[in-house]
mmCIF file of C-alpha atoms and ligand atoms in Angstrom:
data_model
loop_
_atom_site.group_PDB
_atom_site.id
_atom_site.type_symbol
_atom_site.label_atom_id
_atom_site.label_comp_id
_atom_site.label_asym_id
_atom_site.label_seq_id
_atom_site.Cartn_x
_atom_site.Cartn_y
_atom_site.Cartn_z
ATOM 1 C CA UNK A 1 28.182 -13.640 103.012
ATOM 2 C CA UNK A 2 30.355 -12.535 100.065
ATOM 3 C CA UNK A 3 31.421 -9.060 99.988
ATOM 4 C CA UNK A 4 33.190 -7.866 96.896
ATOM 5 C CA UNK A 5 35.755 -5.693 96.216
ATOM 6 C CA UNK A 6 34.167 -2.351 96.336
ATOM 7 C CA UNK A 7 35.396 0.777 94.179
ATOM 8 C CA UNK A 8 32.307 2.984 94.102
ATOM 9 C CA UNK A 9 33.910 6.500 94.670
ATOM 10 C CA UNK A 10 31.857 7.405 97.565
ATOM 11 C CA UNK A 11 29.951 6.230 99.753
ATOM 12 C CA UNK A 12 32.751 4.109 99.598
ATOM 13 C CA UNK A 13 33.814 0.611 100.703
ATOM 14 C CA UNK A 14 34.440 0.487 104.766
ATOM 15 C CA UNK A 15 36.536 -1.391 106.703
ATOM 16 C CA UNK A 16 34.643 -5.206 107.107
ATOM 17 C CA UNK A 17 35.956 -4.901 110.867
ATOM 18 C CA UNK A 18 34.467 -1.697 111.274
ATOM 19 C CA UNK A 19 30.900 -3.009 109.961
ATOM 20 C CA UNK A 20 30.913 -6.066 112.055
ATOM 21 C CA UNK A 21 31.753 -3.992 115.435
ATOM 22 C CA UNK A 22 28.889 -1.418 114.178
ATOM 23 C CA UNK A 23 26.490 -4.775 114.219
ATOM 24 C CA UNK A 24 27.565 -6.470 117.045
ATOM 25 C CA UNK A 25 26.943 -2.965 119.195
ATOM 26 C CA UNK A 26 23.724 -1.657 116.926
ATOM 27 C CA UNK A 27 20.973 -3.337 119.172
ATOM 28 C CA UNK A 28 22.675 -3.081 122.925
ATOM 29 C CA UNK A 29 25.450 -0.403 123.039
ATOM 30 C CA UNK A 30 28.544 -1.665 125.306
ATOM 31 C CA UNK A 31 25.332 -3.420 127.512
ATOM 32 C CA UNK A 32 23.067 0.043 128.183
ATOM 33 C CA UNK A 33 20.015 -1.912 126.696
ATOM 34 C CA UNK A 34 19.791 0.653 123.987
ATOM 35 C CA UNK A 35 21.438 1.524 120.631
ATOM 36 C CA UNK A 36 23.553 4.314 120.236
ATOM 37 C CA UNK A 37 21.080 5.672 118.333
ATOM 38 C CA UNK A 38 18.531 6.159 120.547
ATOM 39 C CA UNK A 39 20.867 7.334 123.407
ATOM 40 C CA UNK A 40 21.535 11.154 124.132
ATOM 41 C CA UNK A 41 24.467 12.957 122.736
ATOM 42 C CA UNK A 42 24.636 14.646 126.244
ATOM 43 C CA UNK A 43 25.069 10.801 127.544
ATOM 44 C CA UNK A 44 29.263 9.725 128.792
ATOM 45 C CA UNK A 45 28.946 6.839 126.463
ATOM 46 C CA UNK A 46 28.532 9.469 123.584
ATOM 47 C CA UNK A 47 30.602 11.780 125.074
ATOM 48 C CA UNK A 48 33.256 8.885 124.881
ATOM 49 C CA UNK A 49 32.966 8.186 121.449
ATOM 50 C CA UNK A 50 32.806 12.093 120.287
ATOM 51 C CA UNK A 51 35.587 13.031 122.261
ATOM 52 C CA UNK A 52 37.845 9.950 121.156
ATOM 53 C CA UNK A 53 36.477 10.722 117.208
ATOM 54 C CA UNK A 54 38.371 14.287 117.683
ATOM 55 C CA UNK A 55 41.234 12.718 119.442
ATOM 56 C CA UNK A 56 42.260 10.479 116.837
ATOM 57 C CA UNK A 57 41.766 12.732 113.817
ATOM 58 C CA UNK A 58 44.374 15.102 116.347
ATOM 59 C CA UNK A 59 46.442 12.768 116.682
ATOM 60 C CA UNK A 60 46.541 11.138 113.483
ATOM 61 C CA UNK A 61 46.595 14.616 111.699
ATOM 62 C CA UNK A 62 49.566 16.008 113.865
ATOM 63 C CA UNK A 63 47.554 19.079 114.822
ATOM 64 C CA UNK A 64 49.223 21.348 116.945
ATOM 65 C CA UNK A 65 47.107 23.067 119.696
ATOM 66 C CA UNK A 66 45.903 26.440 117.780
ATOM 67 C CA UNK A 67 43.694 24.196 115.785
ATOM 68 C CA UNK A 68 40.160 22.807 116.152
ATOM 69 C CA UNK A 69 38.086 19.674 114.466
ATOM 70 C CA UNK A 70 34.810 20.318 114.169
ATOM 71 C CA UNK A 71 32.298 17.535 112.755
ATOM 72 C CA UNK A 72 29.729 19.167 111.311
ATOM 73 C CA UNK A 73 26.058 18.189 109.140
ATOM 74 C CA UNK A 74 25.704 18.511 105.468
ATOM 75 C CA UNK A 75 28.567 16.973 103.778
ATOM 76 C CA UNK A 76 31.257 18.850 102.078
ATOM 77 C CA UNK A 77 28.914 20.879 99.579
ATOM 78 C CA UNK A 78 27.558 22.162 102.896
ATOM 79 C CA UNK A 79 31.398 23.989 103.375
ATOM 80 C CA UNK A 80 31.198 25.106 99.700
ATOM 81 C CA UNK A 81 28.795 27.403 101.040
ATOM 82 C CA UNK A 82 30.151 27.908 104.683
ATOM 83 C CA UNK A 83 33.198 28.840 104.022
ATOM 84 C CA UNK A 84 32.623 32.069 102.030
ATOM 85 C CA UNK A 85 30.016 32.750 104.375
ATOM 86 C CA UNK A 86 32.608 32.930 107.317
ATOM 87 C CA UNK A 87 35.809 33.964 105.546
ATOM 88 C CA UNK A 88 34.644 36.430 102.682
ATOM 89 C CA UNK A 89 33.933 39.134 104.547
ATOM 90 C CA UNK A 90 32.437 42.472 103.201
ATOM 91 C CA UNK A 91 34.070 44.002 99.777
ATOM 92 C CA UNK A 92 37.051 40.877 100.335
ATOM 93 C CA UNK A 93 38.077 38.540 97.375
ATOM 94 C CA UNK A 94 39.711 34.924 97.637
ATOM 95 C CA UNK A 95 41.768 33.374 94.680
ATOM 96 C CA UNK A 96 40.478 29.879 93.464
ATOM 97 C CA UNK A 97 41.976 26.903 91.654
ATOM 98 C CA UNK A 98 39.420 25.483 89.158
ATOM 99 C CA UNK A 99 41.207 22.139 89.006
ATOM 100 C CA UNK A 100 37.940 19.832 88.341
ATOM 101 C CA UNK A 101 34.165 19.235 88.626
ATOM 102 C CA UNK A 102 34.267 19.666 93.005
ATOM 103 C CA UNK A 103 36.535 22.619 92.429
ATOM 104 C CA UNK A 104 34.273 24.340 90.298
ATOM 105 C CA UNK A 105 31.326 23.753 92.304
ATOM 106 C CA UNK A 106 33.051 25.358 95.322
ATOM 107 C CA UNK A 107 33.832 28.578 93.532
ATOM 108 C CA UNK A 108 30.238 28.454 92.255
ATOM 109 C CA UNK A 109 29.152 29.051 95.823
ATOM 110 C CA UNK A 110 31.932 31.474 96.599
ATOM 111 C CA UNK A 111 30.712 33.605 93.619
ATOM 112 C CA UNK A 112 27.502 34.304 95.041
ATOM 113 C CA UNK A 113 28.827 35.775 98.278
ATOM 114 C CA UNK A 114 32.135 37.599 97.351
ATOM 115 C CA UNK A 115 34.470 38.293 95.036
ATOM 116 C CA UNK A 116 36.736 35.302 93.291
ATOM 117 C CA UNK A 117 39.890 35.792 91.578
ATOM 118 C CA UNK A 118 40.423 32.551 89.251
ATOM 119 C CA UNK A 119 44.526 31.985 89.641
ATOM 120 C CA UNK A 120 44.459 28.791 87.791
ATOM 121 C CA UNK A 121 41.956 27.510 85.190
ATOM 122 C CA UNK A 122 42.329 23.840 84.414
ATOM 123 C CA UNK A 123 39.510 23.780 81.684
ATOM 124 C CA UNK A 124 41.867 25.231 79.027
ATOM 125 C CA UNK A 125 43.313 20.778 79.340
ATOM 126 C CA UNK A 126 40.331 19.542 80.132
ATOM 127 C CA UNK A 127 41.128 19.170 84.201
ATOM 128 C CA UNK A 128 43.853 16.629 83.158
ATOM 129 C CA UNK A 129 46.719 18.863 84.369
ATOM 130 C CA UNK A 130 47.259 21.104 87.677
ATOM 131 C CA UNK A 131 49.628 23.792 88.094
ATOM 132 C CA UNK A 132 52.930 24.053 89.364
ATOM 133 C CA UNK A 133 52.512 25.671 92.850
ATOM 134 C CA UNK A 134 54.834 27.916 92.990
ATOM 135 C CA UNK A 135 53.859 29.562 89.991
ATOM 136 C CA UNK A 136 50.436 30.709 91.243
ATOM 137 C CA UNK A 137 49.802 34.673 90.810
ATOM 138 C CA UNK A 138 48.308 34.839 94.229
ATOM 139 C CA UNK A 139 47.156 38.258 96.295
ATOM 140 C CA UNK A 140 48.721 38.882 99.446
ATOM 141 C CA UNK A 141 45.091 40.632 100.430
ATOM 142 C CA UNK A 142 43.101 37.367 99.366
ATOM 143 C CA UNK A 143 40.880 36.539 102.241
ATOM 144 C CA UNK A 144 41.878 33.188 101.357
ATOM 145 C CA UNK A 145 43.241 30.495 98.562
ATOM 146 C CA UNK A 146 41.157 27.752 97.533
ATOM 147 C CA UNK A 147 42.408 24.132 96.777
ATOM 148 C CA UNK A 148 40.855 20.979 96.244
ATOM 149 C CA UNK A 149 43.543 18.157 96.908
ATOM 150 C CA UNK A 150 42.138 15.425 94.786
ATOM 151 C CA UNK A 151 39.334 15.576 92.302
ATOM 152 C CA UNK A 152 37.443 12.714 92.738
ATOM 153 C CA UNK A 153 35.918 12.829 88.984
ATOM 154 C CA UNK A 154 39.165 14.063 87.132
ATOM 155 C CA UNK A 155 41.482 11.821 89.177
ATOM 156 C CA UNK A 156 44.005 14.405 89.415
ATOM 157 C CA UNK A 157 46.162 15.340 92.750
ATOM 158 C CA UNK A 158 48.097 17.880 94.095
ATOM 159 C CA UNK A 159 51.739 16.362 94.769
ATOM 160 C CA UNK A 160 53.096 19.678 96.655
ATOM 161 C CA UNK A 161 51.049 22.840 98.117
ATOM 162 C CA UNK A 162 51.280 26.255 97.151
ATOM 163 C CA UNK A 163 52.440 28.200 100.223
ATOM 164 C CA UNK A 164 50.330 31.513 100.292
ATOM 165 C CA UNK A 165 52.264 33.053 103.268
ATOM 166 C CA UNK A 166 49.760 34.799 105.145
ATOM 167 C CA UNK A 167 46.873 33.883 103.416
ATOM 168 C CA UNK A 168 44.716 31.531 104.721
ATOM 169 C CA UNK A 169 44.704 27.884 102.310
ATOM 170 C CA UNK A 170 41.400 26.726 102.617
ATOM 171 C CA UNK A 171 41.520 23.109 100.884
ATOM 172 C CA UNK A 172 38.639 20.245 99.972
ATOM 173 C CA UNK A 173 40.072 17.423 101.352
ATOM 174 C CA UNK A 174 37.245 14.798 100.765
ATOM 175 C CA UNK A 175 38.923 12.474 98.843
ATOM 176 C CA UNK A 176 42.183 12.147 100.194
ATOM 177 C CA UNK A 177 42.037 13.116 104.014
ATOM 178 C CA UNK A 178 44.236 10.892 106.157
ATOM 179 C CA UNK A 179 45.683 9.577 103.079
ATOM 180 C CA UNK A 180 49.600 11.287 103.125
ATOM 181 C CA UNK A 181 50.757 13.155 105.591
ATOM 182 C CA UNK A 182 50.732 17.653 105.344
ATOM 183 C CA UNK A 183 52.326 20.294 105.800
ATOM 184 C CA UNK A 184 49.307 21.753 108.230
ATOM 185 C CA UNK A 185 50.933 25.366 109.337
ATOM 186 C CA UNK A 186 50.455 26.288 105.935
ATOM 187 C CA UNK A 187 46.830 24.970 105.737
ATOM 188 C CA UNK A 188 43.837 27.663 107.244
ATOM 189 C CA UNK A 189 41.322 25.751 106.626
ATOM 190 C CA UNK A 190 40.740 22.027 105.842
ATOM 191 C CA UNK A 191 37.572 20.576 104.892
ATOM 192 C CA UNK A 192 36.006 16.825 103.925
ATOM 193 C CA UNK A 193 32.793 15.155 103.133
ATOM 194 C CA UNK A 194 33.152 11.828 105.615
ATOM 195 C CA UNK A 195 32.335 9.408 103.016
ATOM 196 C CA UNK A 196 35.344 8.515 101.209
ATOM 197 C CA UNK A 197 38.424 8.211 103.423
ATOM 198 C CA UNK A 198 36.606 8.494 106.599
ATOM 199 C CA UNK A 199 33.142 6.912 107.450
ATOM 200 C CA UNK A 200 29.669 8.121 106.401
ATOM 201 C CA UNK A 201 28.110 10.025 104.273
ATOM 202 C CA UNK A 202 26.285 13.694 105.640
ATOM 203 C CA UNK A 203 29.053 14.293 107.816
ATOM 204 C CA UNK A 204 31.968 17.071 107.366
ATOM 205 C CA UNK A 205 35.403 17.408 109.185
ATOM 206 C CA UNK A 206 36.393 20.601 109.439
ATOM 207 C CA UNK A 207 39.878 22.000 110.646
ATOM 208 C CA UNK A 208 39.944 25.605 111.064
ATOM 209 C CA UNK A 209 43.056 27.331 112.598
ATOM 210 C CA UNK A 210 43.134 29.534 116.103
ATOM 211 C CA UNK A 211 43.354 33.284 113.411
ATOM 212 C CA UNK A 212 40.618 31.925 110.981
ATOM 213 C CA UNK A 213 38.271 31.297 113.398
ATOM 214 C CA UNK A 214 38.616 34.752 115.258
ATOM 215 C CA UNK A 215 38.336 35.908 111.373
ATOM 216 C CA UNK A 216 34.980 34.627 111.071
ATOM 217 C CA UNK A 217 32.078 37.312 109.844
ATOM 218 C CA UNK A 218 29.849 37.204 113.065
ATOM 219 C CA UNK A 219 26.331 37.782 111.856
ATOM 220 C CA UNK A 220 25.322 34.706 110.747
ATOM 221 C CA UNK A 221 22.662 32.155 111.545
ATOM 222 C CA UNK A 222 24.204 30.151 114.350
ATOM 223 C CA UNK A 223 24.675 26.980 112.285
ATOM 224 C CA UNK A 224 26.294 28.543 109.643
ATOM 225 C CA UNK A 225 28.845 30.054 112.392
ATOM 226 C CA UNK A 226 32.510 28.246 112.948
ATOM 227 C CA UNK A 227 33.020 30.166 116.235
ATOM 228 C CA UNK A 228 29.803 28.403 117.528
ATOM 229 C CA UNK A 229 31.218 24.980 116.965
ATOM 230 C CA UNK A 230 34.083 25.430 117.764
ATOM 231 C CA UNK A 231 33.128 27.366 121.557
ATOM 232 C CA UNK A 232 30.488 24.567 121.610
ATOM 233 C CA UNK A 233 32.953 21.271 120.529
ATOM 234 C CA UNK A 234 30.771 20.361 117.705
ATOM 235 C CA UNK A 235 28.282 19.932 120.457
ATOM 236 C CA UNK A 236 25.883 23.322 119.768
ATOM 237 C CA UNK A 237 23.181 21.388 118.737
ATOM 238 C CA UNK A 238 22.870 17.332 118.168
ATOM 239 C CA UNK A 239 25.157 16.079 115.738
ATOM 240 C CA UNK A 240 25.210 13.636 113.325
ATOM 241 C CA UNK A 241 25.923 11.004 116.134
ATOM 242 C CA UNK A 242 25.623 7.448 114.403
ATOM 243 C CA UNK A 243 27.928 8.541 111.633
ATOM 244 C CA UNK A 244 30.531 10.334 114.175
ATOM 245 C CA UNK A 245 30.539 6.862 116.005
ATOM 246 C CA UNK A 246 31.291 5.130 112.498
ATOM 247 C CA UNK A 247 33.998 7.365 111.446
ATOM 248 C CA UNK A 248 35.705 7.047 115.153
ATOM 249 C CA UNK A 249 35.480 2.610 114.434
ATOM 250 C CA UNK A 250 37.423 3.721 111.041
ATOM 251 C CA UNK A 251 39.832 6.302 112.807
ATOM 252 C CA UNK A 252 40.270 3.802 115.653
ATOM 253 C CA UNK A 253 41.236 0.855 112.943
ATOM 254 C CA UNK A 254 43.741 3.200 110.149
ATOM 255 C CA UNK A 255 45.154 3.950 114.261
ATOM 256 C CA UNK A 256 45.535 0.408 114.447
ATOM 257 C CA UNK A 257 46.912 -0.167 110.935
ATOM 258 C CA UNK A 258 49.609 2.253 111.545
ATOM 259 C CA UNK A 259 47.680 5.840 110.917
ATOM 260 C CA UNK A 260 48.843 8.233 107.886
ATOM 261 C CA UNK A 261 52.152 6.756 107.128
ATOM 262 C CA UNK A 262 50.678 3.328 106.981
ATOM 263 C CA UNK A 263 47.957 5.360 104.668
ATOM 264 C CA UNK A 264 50.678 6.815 102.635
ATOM 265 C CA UNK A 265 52.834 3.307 101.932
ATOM 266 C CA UNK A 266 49.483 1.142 100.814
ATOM 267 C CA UNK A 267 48.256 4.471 98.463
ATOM 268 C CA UNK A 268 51.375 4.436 96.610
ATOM 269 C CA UNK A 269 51.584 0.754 96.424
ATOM 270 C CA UNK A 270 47.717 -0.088 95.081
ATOM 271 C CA UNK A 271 47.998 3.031 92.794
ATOM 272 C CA UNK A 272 50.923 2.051 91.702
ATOM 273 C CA UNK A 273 49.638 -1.439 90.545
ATOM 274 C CA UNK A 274 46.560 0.011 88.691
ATOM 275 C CA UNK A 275 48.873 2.728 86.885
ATOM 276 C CA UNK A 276 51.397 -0.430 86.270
ATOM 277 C CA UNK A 277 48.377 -2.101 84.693
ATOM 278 C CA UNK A 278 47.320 0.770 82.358
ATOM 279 C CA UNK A 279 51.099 1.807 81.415
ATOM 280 C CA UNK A 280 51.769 -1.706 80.382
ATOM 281 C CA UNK A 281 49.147 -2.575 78.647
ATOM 282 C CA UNK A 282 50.521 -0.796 75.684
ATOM 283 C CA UNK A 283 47.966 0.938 74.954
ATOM 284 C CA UNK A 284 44.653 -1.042 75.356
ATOM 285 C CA UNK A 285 44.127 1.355 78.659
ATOM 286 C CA UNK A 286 44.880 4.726 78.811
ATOM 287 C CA UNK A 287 44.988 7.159 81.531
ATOM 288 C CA UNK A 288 44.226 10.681 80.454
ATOM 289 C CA UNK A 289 46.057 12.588 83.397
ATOM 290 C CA UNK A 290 49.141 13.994 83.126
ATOM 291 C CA UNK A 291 51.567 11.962 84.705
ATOM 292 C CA UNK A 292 52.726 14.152 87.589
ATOM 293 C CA UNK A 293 49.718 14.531 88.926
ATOM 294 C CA UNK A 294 47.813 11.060 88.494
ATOM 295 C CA UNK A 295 45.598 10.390 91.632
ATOM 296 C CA UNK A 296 46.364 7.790 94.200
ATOM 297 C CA UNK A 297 43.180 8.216 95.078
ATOM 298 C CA UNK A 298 40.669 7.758 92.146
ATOM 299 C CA UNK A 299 42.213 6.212 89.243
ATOM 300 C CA UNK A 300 40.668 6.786 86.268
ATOM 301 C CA UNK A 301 41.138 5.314 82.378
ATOM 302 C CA UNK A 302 39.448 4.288 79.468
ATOM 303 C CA UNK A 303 40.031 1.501 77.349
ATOM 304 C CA UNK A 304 39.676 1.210 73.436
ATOM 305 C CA UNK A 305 35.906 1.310 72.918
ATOM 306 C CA UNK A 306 32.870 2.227 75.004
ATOM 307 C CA UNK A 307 31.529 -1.105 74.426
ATOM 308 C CA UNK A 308 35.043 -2.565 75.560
ATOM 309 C CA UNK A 309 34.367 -0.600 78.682
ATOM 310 C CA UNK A 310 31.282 -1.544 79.085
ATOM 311 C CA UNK A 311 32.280 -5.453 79.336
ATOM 312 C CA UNK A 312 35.650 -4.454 80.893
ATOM 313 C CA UNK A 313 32.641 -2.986 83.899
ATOM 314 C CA UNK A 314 30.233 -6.422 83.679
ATOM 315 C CA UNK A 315 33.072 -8.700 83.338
ATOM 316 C CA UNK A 316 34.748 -7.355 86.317
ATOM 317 C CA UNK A 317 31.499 -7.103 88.501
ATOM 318 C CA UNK A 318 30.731 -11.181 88.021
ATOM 319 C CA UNK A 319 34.414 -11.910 89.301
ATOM 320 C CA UNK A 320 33.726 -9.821 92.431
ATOM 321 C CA UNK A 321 34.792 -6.079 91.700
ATOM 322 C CA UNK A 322 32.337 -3.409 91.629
ATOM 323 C CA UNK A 323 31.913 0.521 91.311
ATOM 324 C CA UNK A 324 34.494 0.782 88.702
ATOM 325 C CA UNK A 325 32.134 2.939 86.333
ATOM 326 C CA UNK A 326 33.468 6.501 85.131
ATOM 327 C CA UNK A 327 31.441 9.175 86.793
ATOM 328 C CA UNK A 328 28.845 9.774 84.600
ATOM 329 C CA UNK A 329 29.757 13.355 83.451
ATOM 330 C CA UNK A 330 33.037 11.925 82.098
ATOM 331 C CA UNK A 331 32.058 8.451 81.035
ATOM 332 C CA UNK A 332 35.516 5.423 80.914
ATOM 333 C CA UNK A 333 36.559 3.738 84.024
ATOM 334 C CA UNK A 334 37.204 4.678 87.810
ATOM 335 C CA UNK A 335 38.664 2.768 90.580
ATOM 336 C CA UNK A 336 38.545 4.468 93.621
ATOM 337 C CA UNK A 337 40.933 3.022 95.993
ATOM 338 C CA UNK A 338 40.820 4.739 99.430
ATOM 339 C CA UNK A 339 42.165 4.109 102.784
ATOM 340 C CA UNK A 340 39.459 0.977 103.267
ATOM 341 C CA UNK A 341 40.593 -0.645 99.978
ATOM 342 C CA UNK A 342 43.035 -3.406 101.114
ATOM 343 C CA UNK A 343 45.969 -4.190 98.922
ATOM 344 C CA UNK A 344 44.429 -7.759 97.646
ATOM 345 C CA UNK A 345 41.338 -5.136 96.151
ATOM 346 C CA UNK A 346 44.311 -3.527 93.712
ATOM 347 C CA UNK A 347 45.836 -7.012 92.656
ATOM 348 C CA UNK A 348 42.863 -8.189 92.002
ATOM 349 C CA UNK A 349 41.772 -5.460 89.633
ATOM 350 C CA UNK A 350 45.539 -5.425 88.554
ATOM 351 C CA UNK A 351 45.371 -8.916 87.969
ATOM 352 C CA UNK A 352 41.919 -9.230 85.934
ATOM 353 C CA UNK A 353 42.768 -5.856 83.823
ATOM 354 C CA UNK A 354 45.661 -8.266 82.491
ATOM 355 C CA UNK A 355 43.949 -10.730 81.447
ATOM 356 C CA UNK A 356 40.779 -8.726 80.094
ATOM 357 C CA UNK A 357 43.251 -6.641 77.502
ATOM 358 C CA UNK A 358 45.346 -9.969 76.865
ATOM 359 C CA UNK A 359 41.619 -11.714 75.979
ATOM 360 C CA UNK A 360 40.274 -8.778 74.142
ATOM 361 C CA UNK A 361 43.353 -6.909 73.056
HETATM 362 C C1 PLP B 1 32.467 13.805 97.323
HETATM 363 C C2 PLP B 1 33.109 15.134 97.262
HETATM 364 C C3 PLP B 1 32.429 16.306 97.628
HETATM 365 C C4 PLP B 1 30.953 16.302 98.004
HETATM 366 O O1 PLP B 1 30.737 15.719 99.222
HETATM 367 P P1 PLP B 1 29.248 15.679 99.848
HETATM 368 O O2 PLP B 1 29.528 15.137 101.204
HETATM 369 O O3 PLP B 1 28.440 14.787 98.977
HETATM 370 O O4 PLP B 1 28.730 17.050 99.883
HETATM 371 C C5 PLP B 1 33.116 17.490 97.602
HETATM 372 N N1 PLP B 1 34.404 17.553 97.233
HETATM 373 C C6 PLP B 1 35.097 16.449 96.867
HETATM 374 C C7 PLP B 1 36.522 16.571 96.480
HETATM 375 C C8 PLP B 1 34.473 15.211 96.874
HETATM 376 O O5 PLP B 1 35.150 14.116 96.520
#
């Protein structure tokens, strides 16, 4: 077996642990002479793995008690729509940050159930740039303020948080969930697609606080409802059980590596040897965004020609690297690096965008 090193931006490389646990238990789950798969999620052995899922992301989150996880179907485009659906009640208005390509699809939803006030529009530099939060023209009467933490695509982050005051912060977390740790009393709402920092794709976590969920517009199909999975545990109807037991194997193994702060120290250190690579390269890569808000996340850059990047991508996939392609709306270069990536993954890359620029500089 050879696995590479594995930068696709999501789906997203998993812990190798985590896979070979997955395997070893696919055909015969802990010795029921069945898969997991084929069990009920009314069964204690799901029950176990459900209930531990939640635990961990509690624990590892810091929640305190007047907040619920909920792990819901659909993926985080799924909460694009569910979330002004619950929270933008009749005649109410939310304020939005269009900081990138997720953010704007977010308020796309939003606009066709409510009103949005834009308080920050990032096209006007091309996404590279985000504001400074305290300088955010918000409205005490919002029925809530919208945030996306890191933008995959853009590679641009959020360092520090607005703080709305009694405004509910709703914020897309997909990319960089479990990554650093928060500030959660100021958050309302958090939200993220599993298949970047947490397991597998068509999952969401959702974190909704004790006052936003008794918020919640009430005539709704029941899926669409918060208060349902929350009263229910994110057991109303059967959920998404095969890729809640994946994401508890990952929760259970960052646990093991030492949780967010563990998360936090390798994020700075393998962005920081990427962003090392590009800033001494003079000049052969370039990072377009602005410097105080470069994503530990996705790092993205783009080297002197297309065709350069081109061979910088080929060159790099026959020595064992992959996924390092620019999203396609953007074009360049992307590593994604998150929580799975192991330290050797960055040196690697580190090490080989060295000696590409010294061999075709
Ligand atoms: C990947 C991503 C999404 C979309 O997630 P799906 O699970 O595919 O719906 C939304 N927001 C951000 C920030 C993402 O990175």
């Amino acid at each position: 077996m050879n696995r590479i090193y594995n930068f696709n931006a999501g789906p997203s490389t998993l812990p190798l642990p985590v896979l070979e646990q997955a395997q070893a238990e696919f055909v015969d789950y802990q010795g029921r002479g069945m898969s997991l798969l084929e069990m009920s999620h009314r069964s204690p052995e799901y029950d176990r793995v459900h209930t531990r899922c939640i635990e961990l992301l509690r624990e590892m989150l810091a929640l305190p008690a007047n907040y619920q996880v909920l792990l819901l179907g659909g993926g985080a485009t799924m909460q694009f729509g569910m979330v002004p659906l619950n929270l933008l009640g009749q005649g109410r208005s939310c304020d939005f940050t269009l900081t990138g390509a997720w953010a704007k699809k977010a308020l796309a939803d939003a606009r066709k159930l409510g009103k949005v006030r834009m308080v920050y529009d990032g096209s006007e530099h091309d996404f590279m740039r985000l504001p400074d939060p305290g300088a955010l023209d918000l409205d005490p009467k919002a029925a809530y303020l919208h945030l996306t933490s890191n933008e995959t695509i853009g590679g641009v982050q959020w360092q520090s948080w607005p703080d709305p005051g009694p405004v509910p912060m709703v914020c897309d977390m997909s990319s960089d969930i479990l990554s650093r740790p928060l500030p959660i009393e100021r958050f309302g709402l958090i939200y993220a697609g599993a298949q970047k920092n947490l397991g597998p794709a068509g999952l969401a976590l959702v974190i909704i606080r004790d006052d936003v969920l008794a918020a919640c517009v009430d005539d709704l199909p029941a899926y669409l409802r918060y208060p349902v999975h929350a009263q229910k545990g994110s057991l109303y109807n059967t959920p998404p059980v095969y890729a809640i037991y994946l994401t508890q194997l990952v929760l259970e193994w960052l646990h093991q590596q030492g949780g967010v702060a563990a998360a936090d120290q390798l994020a700075q250190q393998r962005s920081g040897l990427l962003y090392d690579a590009i800033d001494q390269s003079t000049g052969f890569y370039s990072c377009p965004v602005s410097a105080d808000c470069r994503s530990r996340m996705n790092i993205v850059f783009r080297l002197p020609s297309e065709e350069l990047e081109q061979s910088f991508i080929s060159e790099a996939q026959a020595q064992g690297m992959g996924g390092l392609k620019g999203h396609r709306s953007v074009g360049g270069c992307r590593a994604s690096i998150y929580n799975a990536m192991p330290l050797a993954g960055a040196t690697a890359l580190a090490d080989f965008m060295r000696h590409f620029a010294a061999s075709h500089g």
